[in-house]
XYZ file of C-alpha atoms in Angstrom:
274
model
C 6.371 -8.285 4.125
C 9.752 -10.312 4.987
C 11.762 -9.506 7.863
C 14.726 -6.781 7.659
C 18.006 -8.702 9.961
C 18.536 -4.959 10.998
C 17.092 -1.710 10.770
C 17.484 0.738 7.810
C 18.658 4.319 8.454
C 16.826 6.784 6.276
C 20.445 7.939 6.086
C 21.767 5.870 3.592
C 22.922 4.928 0.259
C 18.991 4.901 -0.399
C 19.473 8.450 -0.256
C 22.498 9.265 -2.503
C 21.072 7.593 -4.994
C 18.502 9.274 -4.565
C 20.432 12.749 -4.697
C 22.242 11.789 -7.334
C 18.860 10.907 -9.812
C 17.171 13.976 -8.668
C 20.730 16.096 -9.823
C 20.756 14.240 -13.530
C 17.269 15.082 -13.490
C 17.313 18.626 -13.564
C 20.648 18.950 -15.383
C 18.198 17.591 -18.149
C 15.708 20.317 -17.612
C 13.441 18.134 -16.419
C 10.573 18.374 -13.688
C 9.632 15.253 -11.554
C 6.204 14.690 -13.627
C 7.787 15.683 -17.462
C 10.671 12.338 -15.807
C 7.462 10.035 -15.000
C 5.679 10.635 -18.037
C 8.548 9.882 -19.902
C 9.901 6.648 -18.302
C 6.094 6.177 -18.106
C 5.549 5.647 -13.481
C 3.745 7.253 -11.586
C 5.129 11.172 -10.524
C 5.464 10.239 -6.931
C 7.216 7.129 -7.723
C 10.344 9.637 -9.285
C 9.574 11.271 -5.553
C 9.703 8.629 -3.396
C 12.600 7.486 -4.869
C 14.642 10.917 -4.977
C 13.594 11.844 -0.953
C 14.805 8.187 -0.547
C 12.227 6.382 0.631
C 11.876 4.200 -1.804
C 15.073 2.814 -3.664
C 15.420 3.123 -7.395
C 14.789 -0.428 -9.137
C 17.491 -1.527 -11.204
C 15.281 -1.534 -14.377
C 14.482 2.136 -14.131
C 17.897 2.738 -13.603
C 18.734 1.145 -17.112
C 16.170 3.174 -18.212
C 16.858 6.696 -16.822
C 20.677 6.397 -17.686
C 19.692 5.877 -21.210
C 17.404 8.844 -21.133
C 19.495 11.198 -18.937
C 22.947 10.050 -20.389
C 24.538 9.002 -17.541
C 26.659 6.700 -18.554
C 25.135 4.078 -16.688
C 26.224 5.459 -13.420
C 22.545 4.960 -11.835
C 23.275 1.485 -12.580
C 26.067 1.638 -11.287
C 25.470 2.746 -7.575
C 21.715 0.680 -7.678
C 24.549 -2.728 -8.362
C 26.569 -1.701 -5.706
C 24.342 -0.509 -2.841
C 23.884 -3.219 0.398
C 21.495 -5.627 0.533
C 19.962 -3.746 3.716
C 19.248 -1.008 1.800
C 16.505 -2.554 -0.952
C 13.492 -3.091 -0.138
C 12.359 -6.586 -1.409
C 11.792 -6.835 -5.140
C 8.213 -7.978 -4.045
C 6.830 -5.346 -2.761
C 8.739 -3.038 -4.345
C 6.516 -4.286 -7.602
C 3.604 -3.997 -5.510
C 3.761 -0.734 -4.649
C 4.447 0.723 -7.667
C 1.244 -1.179 -9.392
C -0.994 0.443 -5.996
C 0.206 3.980 -6.700
C -1.285 3.417 -10.521
C -3.809 0.833 -9.860
C -7.042 2.185 -11.689
C -9.230 -0.396 -9.478
C -8.229 -1.967 -7.023
C -10.846 -4.931 -4.991
C -9.282 -5.650 -1.215
C -10.229 -8.125 1.339
C -9.129 -7.899 5.325
C -10.232 -9.829 8.416
C -7.628 -8.720 10.675
C -6.730 -5.183 10.566
C -8.208 -1.983 8.381
C -6.521 -2.162 4.843
C -3.391 0.051 5.263
C -5.238 2.995 2.510
C -7.636 3.596 4.997
C -5.958 3.573 8.242
C -5.937 7.298 10.354
C -2.222 7.794 11.416
C -3.396 6.663 15.035
C -4.263 3.371 14.014
C -1.245 2.890 12.003
C 0.935 3.133 15.366
C -1.299 1.683 16.747
C -0.082 -1.038 14.350
C 3.479 -0.832 14.418
C 3.356 -0.591 17.716
C 1.941 -4.480 18.331
C 5.029 -5.581 15.643
C 6.875 -8.257 17.505
C 9.861 -8.024 17.192
C 9.491 -4.520 18.928
C 10.087 -1.666 16.479
C 11.982 1.140 17.134
C 10.585 4.556 17.769
C 12.325 5.640 14.233
C 11.325 2.551 12.514
C 7.610 3.522 13.502
C 7.745 6.949 12.355
C 9.174 5.778 9.373
C 6.299 2.893 8.507
C 3.750 5.606 9.187
C 5.119 8.069 6.892
C 5.493 5.832 4.038
C 1.211 4.721 5.407
C -0.152 8.172 5.236
C 2.059 8.502 2.084
C 0.021 5.843 0.308
C -3.250 6.531 1.254
C -3.036 9.521 -0.904
C -4.090 7.037 -3.640
C -7.791 7.454 -2.741
C -7.954 11.625 -2.672
C -5.864 11.996 -5.990
C -7.425 13.886 -8.735
C -8.055 10.943 -10.938
C -8.560 8.024 -7.609
C -8.654 4.203 -8.257
C -12.445 2.418 -8.197
C -11.583 1.274 -4.758
C -13.264 -1.750 -3.197
C -12.787 -3.178 0.091
C -14.276 -5.522 2.073
C -12.832 -5.935 5.922
C -14.556 -8.373 8.845
C -16.949 -6.765 11.160
C -14.314 -7.952 13.990
C -11.568 -5.503 12.926
C -13.963 -2.648 13.621
C -14.963 -3.896 17.424
C -11.465 -4.592 18.148
C -9.752 -1.598 20.059
C -6.115 -1.541 18.836
C -4.141 1.143 20.610
C -7.521 2.222 23.269
C -10.692 3.670 23.213
C -9.491 7.162 21.177
C -7.895 5.486 19.058
C -10.881 2.981 18.267
C -12.940 6.320 18.067
C -11.422 7.911 15.368
C -10.553 5.233 13.660
C -14.472 4.559 13.322
C -15.151 8.487 12.077
C -12.384 7.520 9.618
C -13.266 4.665 8.441
C -17.040 6.231 7.636
C -15.481 9.286 5.960
C -13.554 6.960 3.746
C -16.840 5.038 2.828
C -18.262 8.546 1.366
C -14.903 9.202 -0.759
C -15.622 9.177 -4.283
C -14.374 6.358 -6.419
C -14.726 3.956 -3.015
C -17.353 1.010 -1.985
C -17.076 -0.182 1.820
C -19.054 -3.336 2.868
C -18.060 -5.166 5.697
C -18.608 -9.096 6.589
C -20.709 -9.577 9.048
C -20.180 -12.049 12.492
C -21.840 -15.317 12.814
C -22.178 -15.616 8.825
C -22.700 -19.764 8.122
C -20.780 -19.127 4.211
C -17.374 -17.468 3.654
C -15.951 -17.480 0.651
C -12.413 -16.185 1.849
C -11.235 -18.348 5.155
C -7.981 -18.620 3.565
C -7.072 -15.231 4.290
C -6.357 -11.762 3.093
C -6.252 -10.355 -0.372
C -5.885 -7.461 -2.473
C -6.823 -7.673 -6.847
C -5.837 -4.670 -9.002
C -5.912 -3.800 -12.375
C -3.177 -1.479 -14.189
C -3.398 1.074 -16.366
C -2.587 -1.500 -19.189
C -6.061 -3.591 -17.722
C -3.487 -6.138 -16.335
C -5.164 -7.733 -13.232
C -2.548 -8.997 -10.970
C -2.845 -10.021 -6.740
C -1.548 -9.987 -4.143
C -1.530 -12.172 -0.691
C 0.546 -11.775 2.906
C 1.365 -13.921 5.529
C 2.988 -14.148 8.591
C 6.379 -14.746 6.316
C 5.937 -13.762 3.629
C 4.066 -12.654 0.516
C 3.097 -13.231 -2.913
C 2.551 -10.893 -6.265
C -0.033 -12.820 -8.100
C 0.026 -12.515 -12.376
C -0.866 -15.873 -13.419
C -4.309 -15.604 -15.337
C -5.766 -18.811 -13.540
C -4.513 -18.002 -10.143
C -5.589 -14.339 -10.808
C -9.410 -15.463 -12.096
C -9.883 -17.610 -8.559
C -9.029 -14.705 -6.778
C -11.526 -12.633 -8.050
C -14.551 -15.378 -7.972
C -13.798 -15.131 -4.303
C -14.010 -11.466 -4.442
C -17.106 -11.877 -6.274
C -18.472 -14.442 -4.069
C -17.640 -12.199 -0.955
C -19.175 -9.130 -2.126
C -22.710 -11.456 -2.557
C -21.657 -12.352 1.291
C -21.191 -9.280 2.649
C -23.174 -6.164 4.000
C -24.416 -3.962 1.283
C -23.005 -0.319 1.286
C -25.870 1.291 2.596
C -25.882 -1.526 5.708
C -21.978 -1.183 6.365
C -22.427 3.139 6.540
C -25.795 1.793 8.171
C -23.593 -0.718 10.770
C -20.785 2.500 11.370
C -23.015 4.957 12.356
C -24.516 2.472 15.082
C -20.800 2.115 16.094
C -20.210 5.968 16.173
C -23.386 6.050 18.129
C -22.125 3.902 20.878
C -19.069 6.041 21.683
């Protein structure tokens, strides 16, 4: 993610705008679920905005002002929100797509995919961030990450494929206790409905994704998008030709990685070594 210039407090204009939106919704006699269906977003998106965990995007504000007859109140609030409180558009758009995706394919070579991280591992990740994060910021980021993980456990989860480097499973971020808990958590995730997990073993002579990690998603209306992150930036990819290149890479990775049964066997062996 792009770095922010200073810490964003929870007690912010985001919470105020979210509270206003919730009040307008209740006056209109709508539940969060009903409002989500009316504007074609996930219910969790509405909940997160109203609780101040996610900013209200301008396009959603415009739709809500019309639907709830709020005389442009929400658009005005968003237009005057301090820049410090706005998650970059690319990040917000990605999270919305991830929350509603019907398929998800994720390759990682440095850390566990965010959707597979136990809480202790997430803490270890954020405590390794440079510049150093405050404890309040770490708590906030871990809470958001744990919330996102519910995507894999919802009533109708996406069909999800994860390919991770074996090096990730051998690193001991956070220490031995965190390492053991992480292995148990990943092994349990490997058995979740709709989830397939494969490990790219060390020592291979060929590798289809040497350029780094990436994610492929399919939306409910069957749009295919890609997402990549680097040290100092990120990119949401919608161009069909570019998405196709990532899809080709992922297809090759699946043939190079251990299969599902071999991956579970490796995890069981690593757990037995604890």
